């Protein structure tokens, strides 16, 4: 009986401790896949995936063999370039420029053309007042609807002796692109990347929607430029929901302000509690101030308060949190 009573008390204690804890989610930055050289702000983008008129016959033969609509890549490749421009719209440090008149010609197929001469790269960048040149070297699209339909019909004839009456309900459209990013200043290729991007679409009377290929191409360009942009993932930051002693009510008020994103108001309350070294809630308040400052994007102040939570009040959570913030600061530098 005594053992059961002791277990009950332990469960109650754990429950109370859980009730005193809270948390907040925030977006944590991570480095881009490719780091641009310092000072790069303007990127000029050129479509080189097209072919000259006298090379169209070979391209048409290839399009029939792969289930591509002849001529569709010409329009879709420009959508990939537009996707690149859209991908940087919310990043104030980068600007994408698309020349109105400039058009370069490549192989028109999946075969990658030779690297552009640096004199040409330099001339294009100077004409657009750009720092680097991004080139869509190749672009090719495929749809699996033709090949899959033929395969299904052949299989049906072999197995049942009859043609299959039911048409497929979906198709997958994929685009294969090859990108190069030229730096005329250092005469180096910053990035060269073979990309395959696909999307699924419902068929309408056995036919893909008209926007299937342009939409896939646009998404491919949007996805490619993200290689150069910082991304974010969601992280959880643990906080104290309840205080101790005489400051318990004040602490609760600070928590309520944080719940409605009034972080400045919460900081005001918790800072006042932390200023009293005799308060039983000082360490908890200092830790919460640290989290609040990180939410507001003030990493230096967050680190200062996390260190204070451990150094001045012995809060172990503050020690662990300070290590996390130190790693974040190294990334931001």
GROMACS .gro file of N, CA, C and O in nm, residues 3-101:
model
  396
    3UNK      N    1   0.386   0.150  -0.113
    3UNK     CA    2   0.450   0.163  -0.243
    3UNK      C    3   0.356   0.230  -0.344
    3UNK      O    4   0.398   0.314  -0.423
    4UNK      N    5   0.229   0.192  -0.340
    4UNK     CA    6   0.132   0.252  -0.431
    4UNK      C    7   0.114   0.401  -0.402
    4UNK      O    8   0.101   0.484  -0.492
    5UNK      N    9   0.113   0.436  -0.273
    5UNK     CA   10   0.097   0.576  -0.232
    5UNK      C   11   0.219   0.658  -0.279
    5UNK      O   12   0.205   0.771  -0.329
    6UNK      N   13   0.337   0.599  -0.265
    6UNK     CA   14   0.459   0.669  -0.307
    6UNK      C   15   0.459   0.691  -0.459
    6UNK      O   16   0.496   0.798  -0.508
    7UNK      N   17   0.412   0.588  -0.533
    7UNK     CA   18   0.403   0.600  -0.677
    7UNK      C   19   0.304   0.709  -0.717
    7UNK      O   20   0.328   0.787  -0.809
    8UNK      N   21   0.195   0.718  -0.644
    8UNK     CA   22   0.094   0.822  -0.670
    8UNK      C   23   0.153   0.961  -0.651
    8UNK      O   24   0.132   1.052  -0.731
    9UNK      N   25   0.231   0.978  -0.543
    9UNK     CA   26   0.293   1.108  -0.518
    9UNK      C   27   0.393   1.145  -0.628
    9UNK      O   28   0.402   1.260  -0.669
   10UNK      N   29   0.466   1.044  -0.676
   10UNK     CA   30   0.562   1.069  -0.782
   10UNK      C   31   0.492   1.115  -0.911
   10UNK      O   32   0.536   1.209  -0.979
   11UNK      N   33   0.381   1.049  -0.943
   11UNK     CA   34   0.305   1.086  -1.062
   11UNK      C   35   0.248   1.227  -1.050
   11UNK      O   36   0.246   1.304  -1.146
   12UNK      N   37   0.201   1.263  -0.932
   12UNK     CA   38   0.149   1.398  -0.909
   12UNK      C   39   0.259   1.502  -0.928
   12UNK      O   40   0.238   1.608  -0.988
   13UNK      N   41   0.378   1.470  -0.876
   13UNK     CA   42   0.491   1.563  -0.887
   13UNK      C   43   0.530   1.583  -1.033
   13UNK      O   44   0.556   1.695  -1.078
   14UNK      N   45   0.533   1.473  -1.109
   14UNK     CA   46   0.565   1.483  -1.250
   14UNK      C   47   0.460   1.564  -1.325
   14UNK      O   48   0.491   1.641  -1.416
   15UNK      N   49   0.334   1.545  -1.286
   15UNK     CA   50   0.226   1.620  -1.349
   15UNK      C   51   0.238   1.768  -1.324
   15UNK      O   52   0.219   1.850  -1.414
   16UNK      N   53   0.272   1.806  -1.201
   16UNK     CA   54   0.289   1.947  -1.167
   16UNK      C   55   0.406   2.007  -1.243
   16UNK      O   56   0.400   2.121  -1.290
   17UNK      N   57   0.514   1.928  -1.257
   17UNK     CA   58   0.631   1.977  -1.328
   17UNK      C   59   0.598   1.999  -1.476
   17UNK      O   60   0.640   2.097  -1.537
   18UNK      N   61   0.519   1.907  -1.533
   18UNK     CA   62   0.480   1.921  -1.673
   18UNK      C   63   0.395   2.043  -1.694
   18UNK      O   64   0.407   2.114  -1.795
   19UNK      N   65   0.307   2.072  -1.597
   19UNK     CA   66   0.220   2.189  -1.608
   19UNK      C   67   0.299   2.319  -1.601
   19UNK      O   68   0.254   2.422  -1.650
   20UNK      N   69   0.417   2.316  -1.538
   20UNK     CA   70   0.497   2.438  -1.524
   20UNK      C   71   0.580   2.466  -1.649
   20UNK      O   72   0.645   2.568  -1.657
   21UNK      N   73   0.581   2.373  -1.744
   21UNK     CA   74   0.661   2.388  -1.865
   21UNK      C   75   0.573   2.429  -1.983
   21UNK      O   76   0.458   2.388  -1.993
   22UNK      N   77   0.630   2.510  -2.070
   22UNK     CA   78   0.565   2.550  -2.193
   22UNK      C   79   0.665   2.548  -2.306
   22UNK      O   80   0.782   2.512  -2.287
   23UNK      N   81   0.624   2.588  -2.423
   23UNK     CA   82   0.716   2.590  -2.537
   23UNK      C   83   0.661   2.681  -2.645
   23UNK      O   84   0.544   2.720  -2.645
   24UNK      N   85   0.750   2.714  -2.737
   24UNK     CA   86   0.713   2.795  -2.853
   24UNK      C   87   0.790   2.740  -2.973
   24UNK      O   88   0.901   2.690  -2.959
   25UNK      N   89   0.729   2.749  -3.091
   25UNK     CA   90   0.796   2.707  -3.213
   25UNK      C   91   0.844   2.830  -3.289
   25UNK      O   92   0.778   2.933  -3.291
   26UNK      N   93   0.962   2.818  -3.349
   26UNK     CA   94   1.011   2.925  -3.433
   26UNK      C   95   1.089   2.867  -3.551
   26UNK      O   96   1.130   2.751  -3.549
   27UNK      N   97   1.107   2.948  -3.654
   27UNK     CA   98   1.180   2.904  -3.773
   27UNK      C   99   1.330   2.923  -3.753
   27UNK      O  100   1.375   3.033  -3.720
   28UNK      N  101   1.404   2.815  -3.773
   28UNK     CA  102   1.548   2.816  -3.749
   28UNK      C  103   1.620   2.814  -3.884
   28UNK      O  104   1.590   2.731  -3.970
   29UNK      N  105   1.715   2.905  -3.908
   29UNK     CA  106   1.779   2.914  -4.040
   29UNK      C  107   1.885   2.806  -4.061
   29UNK      O  108   1.949   2.760  -3.966
   30UNK      N  109   1.901   2.766  -4.185
   30UNK     CA  110   2.012   2.679  -4.220
   30UNK      C  111   2.074   2.728  -4.350
   30UNK      O  112   2.009   2.794  -4.431
   31UNK      N  113   2.201   2.698  -4.369
   31UNK     CA  114   2.275   2.751  -4.482
   31UNK      C  115   2.220   2.700  -4.615
   31UNK      O  116   2.169   2.589  -4.623
   32UNK      N  117   2.232   2.782  -4.721
   32UNK     CA  118   2.191   2.735  -4.854
   32UNK      C  119   2.287   2.628  -4.904
   32UNK      O  120   2.400   2.615  -4.854
   33UNK      N  121   2.244   2.552  -5.002
   33UNK     CA  122   2.329   2.447  -5.058
   33UNK      C  123   2.452   2.505  -5.126
   33UNK      O  124   2.560   2.445  -5.122
   34UNK      N  125   2.437   2.620  -5.191
   34UNK     CA  126   2.547   2.684  -5.261
   34UNK      C  127   2.563   2.827  -5.208
   34UNK      O  128   2.466   2.902  -5.203
   35UNK      N  129   2.684   2.861  -5.166
   35UNK     CA  130   2.712   2.995  -5.112
   35UNK      C  131   2.759   3.085  -5.226
   35UNK      O  132   2.858   3.056  -5.293
   36UNK      N  133   2.687   3.193  -5.247
   36UNK     CA  134   2.727   3.290  -5.349
   36UNK      C  135   2.845   3.373  -5.301
   36UNK      O  136   2.859   3.399  -5.180
   37UNK      N  137   2.931   3.416  -5.390
   37UNK     CA  138   3.041   3.504  -5.350
   37UNK      C  139   2.990   3.634  -5.288
   37UNK      O  140   2.880   3.680  -5.321
   38UNK      N  141   3.069   3.691  -5.201
   38UNK     CA  142   3.029   3.817  -5.138
   38UNK      C  143   3.013   3.926  -5.244
   38UNK      O  144   3.091   3.936  -5.338
   39UNK      N  145   2.912   4.007  -5.224
   39UNK     CA  146   2.888   4.118  -5.317
   39UNK      C  147   2.794   4.084  -5.431
   39UNK      O  148   2.755   4.174  -5.507
   40UNK      N  149   2.755   3.957  -5.446
   40UNK     CA  150   2.663   3.920  -5.553
   40UNK      C  151   2.522   3.961  -5.514
   40UNK      O  152   2.467   3.912  -5.415
   41UNK      N  153   2.464   4.050  -5.591
   41UNK     CA  154   2.329   4.098  -5.565
   41UNK      C  155   2.238   4.084  -5.687
   41UNK      O  156   2.118   4.060  -5.673
   42UNK      N  157   2.294   4.103  -5.807
   42UNK     CA  158   2.215   4.100  -5.929
   42UNK      C  159   2.254   3.979  -6.014
   42UNK      O  160   2.371   3.959  -6.046
   43UNK      N  161   2.153   3.898  -6.050
   43UNK     CA  162   2.175   3.779  -6.131
   43UNK      C  163   2.097   3.795  -6.261
   43UNK      O  164   1.975   3.816  -6.260
   44UNK      N  165   2.167   3.788  -6.373
   44UNK     CA  166   2.099   3.791  -6.502
   44UNK      C  167   2.080   3.646  -6.548
   44UNK      O  168   2.171   3.565  -6.540
   45UNK      N  169   1.958   3.615  -6.595
   45UNK     CA  170   1.923   3.479  -6.634
   45UNK      C  171   1.895   3.474  -6.784
   45UNK      O  172   1.820   3.557  -6.836
   46UNK      N  173   1.956   3.376  -6.851
   46UNK     CA  174   1.941   3.361  -6.995
   46UNK      C  175   1.901   3.218  -7.027
   46UNK      O  176   1.953   3.123  -6.968
   47UNK      N  177   1.808   3.204  -7.121
   47UNK     CA  178   1.762   3.073  -7.167
   47UNK      C  179   1.845   3.031  -7.289
   47UNK      O  180   1.837   3.093  -7.396
   48UNK      N  181   1.924   2.927  -7.273
   48UNK     CA  182   2.008   2.877  -7.382
   48UNK      C  183   1.962   2.738  -7.428
   48UNK      O  184   2.032   2.670  -7.502
   49UNK      N  185   1.846   2.696  -7.384
   49UNK     CA  186   1.803   2.559  -7.410
   49UNK      C  187   1.737   2.542  -7.546
   49UNK      O  188   1.703   2.430  -7.586
   50UNK      N  189   1.717   2.653  -7.619
   50UNK     CA  190   1.649   2.646  -7.748
   50UNK      C  191   1.748   2.612  -7.860
   50UNK      O  192   1.869   2.618  -7.843
   51UNK      N  193   1.696   2.577  -7.974
   51UNK     CA  194   1.779   2.541  -8.090
   51UNK      C  195   1.741   2.629  -8.207
   51UNK      O  196   1.630   2.684  -8.214
   52UNK      N  197   1.833   2.644  -8.301
   52UNK     CA  198   1.807   2.724  -8.420
   52UNK      C  199   1.706   2.655  -8.511
   52UNK      O  200   1.685   2.535  -8.503
   53UNK      N  201   1.645   2.734  -8.600
   53UNK     CA  202   1.542   2.680  -8.689
   53UNK      C  203   1.593   2.564  -8.774
   53UNK      O  204   1.522   2.468  -8.799
   54UNK      N  205   1.720   2.569  -8.818
   54UNK     CA  206   1.770   2.464  -8.906
   54UNK      C  207   1.802   2.335  -8.832
   54UNK      O  208   1.839   2.235  -8.892
   55UNK      N  209   1.789   2.337  -8.698
   55UNK     CA  210   1.812   2.216  -8.620
   55UNK      C  211   1.682   2.155  -8.570
   55UNK      O  212   1.682   2.062  -8.492
   56UNK      N  213   1.568   2.206  -8.616
   56UNK     CA  214   1.440   2.165  -8.559
   56UNK      C  215   1.401   2.022  -8.594
   56UNK      O  216   1.328   1.958  -8.519
   57UNK      N  217   1.450   1.967  -8.705
   57UNK     CA  218   1.407   1.833  -8.746
   57UNK      C  219   1.446   1.727  -8.643
   57UNK      O  220   1.364   1.645  -8.603
   58UNK      N  221   1.571   1.731  -8.600
   58UNK     CA  222   1.616   1.633  -8.500
   58UNK      C  223   1.540   1.649  -8.369
   58UNK      O  224   1.506   1.552  -8.302
   59UNK      N  225   1.513   1.771  -8.331
   59UNK     CA  226   1.439   1.797  -8.208
   59UNK      C  227   1.296   1.743  -8.217
   59UNK      O  228   1.242   1.687  -8.122
   60UNK      N  229   1.235   1.757  -8.335
   60UNK     CA  230   1.098   1.707  -8.353
   60UNK      C  231   1.094   1.555  -8.344
   60UNK      O  232   1.003   1.497  -8.283
   61UNK      N  233   1.192   1.488  -8.402
   61UNK     CA  234   1.199   1.342  -8.394
   61UNK      C  235   1.211   1.296  -8.250
   61UNK      O  236   1.147   1.200  -8.208
   62UNK      N  237   1.293   1.366  -8.172
   62UNK     CA  238   1.310   1.330  -8.032
   62UNK      C  239   1.181   1.351  -7.954
   62UNK      O  240   1.142   1.271  -7.870
   63UNK      N  241   1.108   1.459  -7.983
   63UNK     CA  242   0.986   1.490  -7.909
   63UNK      C  243   0.880   1.384  -7.932
   63UNK      O  244   0.805   1.347  -7.842
   64UNK      N  245   0.872   1.330  -8.055
   64UNK     CA  246   0.775   1.225  -8.084
   64UNK      C  247   0.810   1.098  -8.008
   64UNK      O  248   0.723   1.029  -7.953
   65UNK      N  249   0.938   1.066  -8.000
   65UNK     CA  250   0.982   0.944  -7.933
   65UNK      C  251   0.959   0.947  -7.784
   65UNK      O  252   0.936   0.844  -7.720
   66UNK      N  253   0.964   1.065  -7.725
   66UNK     CA  254   0.952   1.075  -7.579
   66UNK      C  255   0.813   1.114  -7.532
   66UNK      O  256   0.790   1.131  -7.412
   67UNK      N  257   0.719   1.133  -7.623
   67UNK     CA  258   0.584   1.169  -7.582
   67UNK      C  259   0.568   1.316  -7.555
   67UNK      O  260   0.471   1.360  -7.494
   68UNK      N  261   0.661   1.397  -7.601
   68UNK     CA  262   0.655   1.542  -7.581
   68UNK      C  263   0.581   1.607  -7.697
   68UNK      O  264   0.591   1.561  -7.811
   69UNK      N  265   0.506   1.710  -7.670
   69UNK     CA  266   0.440   1.784  -7.777
   69UNK      C  267   0.542   1.874  -7.844
   69UNK      O  268   0.607   1.955  -7.777
   70UNK      N  269   0.560   1.859  -7.973
   70UNK     CA  270   0.662   1.936  -8.045
   70UNK      C  271   0.642   2.085  -8.025
   70UNK      O  272   0.533   2.137  -8.045
   71UNK      N  273   0.750   2.153  -7.987
   71UNK     CA  274   0.744   2.297  -7.968
   71UNK      C  275   0.705   2.340  -7.829
   71UNK      O  276   0.715   2.458  -7.794
   72UNK      N  277   0.658   2.248  -7.746
   72UNK     CA  278   0.610   2.286  -7.613
   72UNK      C  279   0.724   2.330  -7.521
   72UNK      O  280   0.705   2.414  -7.434
   73UNK      N  281   0.843   2.273  -7.541
   73UNK     CA  282   0.956   2.310  -7.456
   73UNK      C  283   0.997   2.456  -7.474
   73UNK      O  284   1.051   2.518  -7.382
   74UNK      N  285   0.974   2.511  -7.592
   74UNK     CA  286   1.012   2.650  -7.618
   74UNK      C  287   0.941   2.744  -7.522
   74UNK      O  288   1.002   2.836  -7.466
   75UNK      N  289   0.812   2.722  -7.502
   75UNK     CA  290   0.736   2.806  -7.410
   75UNK      C  291   0.763   2.768  -7.265
   75UNK      O  292   0.778   2.855  -7.178
   76UNK      N  293   0.773   2.639  -7.237
   76UNK     CA  294   0.789   2.594  -7.099
   76UNK      C  295   0.924   2.633  -7.042
   76UNK      O  296   0.935   2.664  -6.924
   77UNK      N  297   1.029   2.634  -7.124
   77UNK     CA  298   1.161   2.670  -7.073
   77UNK      C  299   1.163   2.814  -7.024
   77UNK      O  300   1.231   2.847  -6.926
   78UNK      N  301   1.088   2.901  -7.091
   78UNK     CA  302   1.078   3.039  -7.043
   78UNK      C  303   1.006   3.045  -6.908
   78UNK      O  304   1.035   3.133  -6.825
   79UNK      N  305   0.912   2.954  -6.885
   79UNK     CA  306   0.845   2.949  -6.755
   79UNK      C  307   0.943   2.910  -6.645
   79UNK      O  308   0.931   2.956  -6.531
   80UNK      N  309   1.039   2.825  -6.676
   80UNK     CA  310   1.141   2.787  -6.578
   80UNK      C  311   1.223   2.909  -6.537
   80UNK      O  312   1.256   2.928  -6.420
   81UNK      N  313   1.255   2.994  -6.635
   81UNK     CA  314   1.328   3.118  -6.607
   81UNK      C  315   1.245   3.211  -6.519
   81UNK      O  316   1.295   3.274  -6.425
   82UNK      N  317   1.116   3.220  -6.547
   82UNK     CA  318   1.026   3.303  -6.465
   82UNK      C  319   1.019   3.249  -6.321
   82UNK      O  320   1.007   3.324  -6.226
   83UNK      N  321   1.023   3.117  -6.308
   83UNK     CA  322   1.021   3.057  -6.175
   83UNK      C  323   1.142   3.098  -6.094
   83UNK      O  324   1.132   3.119  -5.972
   84UNK      N  325   1.256   3.111  -6.160
   84UNK     CA  326   1.378   3.158  -6.092
   84UNK      C  327   1.356   3.299  -6.038
   84UNK      O  328   1.390   3.331  -5.923
   85UNK      N  329   1.298   3.385  -6.120
   85UNK     CA  330   1.273   3.523  -6.077
   85UNK      C  331   1.178   3.527  -5.957
   85UNK      O  332   1.202   3.601  -5.860
   86UNK      N  333   1.072   3.447  -5.962
   86UNK     CA  334   0.976   3.446  -5.851
   86UNK      C  335   1.039   3.393  -5.723
   86UNK      O  336   1.001   3.434  -5.613
   87UNK      N  337   1.134   3.302  -5.736
   87UNK     CA  338   1.194   3.239  -5.620
   87UNK      C  339   1.271   3.334  -5.530
   87UNK      O  340   1.291   3.306  -5.412
   88UNK      N  341   1.317   3.448  -5.585
   88UNK     CA  342   1.395   3.542  -5.505
   88UNK      C  343   1.318   3.668  -5.470
   88UNK      O  344   1.376   3.763  -5.413
   89UNK      N  345   1.191   3.674  -5.500
   89UNK     CA  346   1.114   3.797  -5.479
   89UNK      C  347   1.111   3.840  -5.333
   89UNK      O  348   1.104   3.959  -5.303
   90UNK      N  349   1.111   3.745  -5.241
   90UNK     CA  350   1.102   3.779  -5.099
   90UNK      C  351   1.239   3.782  -5.032
   90UNK      O  352   1.249   3.778  -4.909
   91UNK      N  353   1.346   3.787  -5.112
   91UNK     CA  354   1.482   3.796  -5.058
   91UNK      C  355   1.542   3.925  -5.108
   91UNK      O  356   1.587   3.935  -5.223
   92UNK      N  357   1.543   4.027  -5.023
   92UNK     CA  358   1.578   4.162  -5.064
   92UNK      C  359   1.724   4.175  -5.108
   92UNK      O  360   1.761   4.271  -5.174
   93UNK      N  361   1.810   4.079  -5.072
   93UNK     CA  362   1.952   4.092  -5.108
   93UNK      C  363   1.982   4.043  -5.249
   93UNK      O  364   2.093   4.061  -5.299
   94UNK      N  365   1.886   3.982  -5.316
   94UNK     CA  366   1.909   3.931  -5.451
   94UNK      C  367   1.803   3.985  -5.548
   94UNK      O  368   1.687   3.999  -5.513
   95UNK      N  369   1.848   4.013  -5.670
   95UNK     CA  370   1.758   4.057  -5.776
   95UNK      C  371   1.788   3.975  -5.902
   95UNK      O  372   1.905   3.956  -5.937
   96UNK      N  373   1.684   3.926  -5.966
   96UNK     CA  374   1.700   3.850  -6.090
   96UNK      C  375   1.657   3.936  -6.208
   96UNK      O  376   1.549   3.997  -6.206
   97UNK      N  377   1.740   3.942  -6.309
   97UNK     CA  378   1.715   4.022  -6.429
   97UNK      C  379   1.701   3.929  -6.549
   97UNK      O  380   1.782   3.838  -6.567
   98UNK      N  381   1.599   3.952  -6.632
   98UNK     CA  382   1.579   3.874  -6.754
   98UNK      C  383   1.582   3.969  -6.872
   98UNK      O  384   1.491   4.051  -6.889
   99UNK      N  385   1.686   3.963  -6.956
   99UNK     CA  386   1.695   4.054  -7.072
   99UNK      C  387   1.578   4.033  -7.168
   99UNK      O  388   1.535   3.920  -7.191
  100UNK      N  389   1.529   4.141  -7.225
  100UNK     CA  390   1.415   4.133  -7.318
  100UNK      C  391   1.456   4.081  -7.456
  100UNK      O  392   1.380   4.012  -7.523
  101UNK      N  393   1.574   4.117  -7.500
  101UNK     CA  394   1.613   4.089  -7.639
  101UNK      C  395   1.714   3.976  -7.654
  101UNK      O  396   1.725   3.916  -7.760
   0.00000   0.00000   0.00000
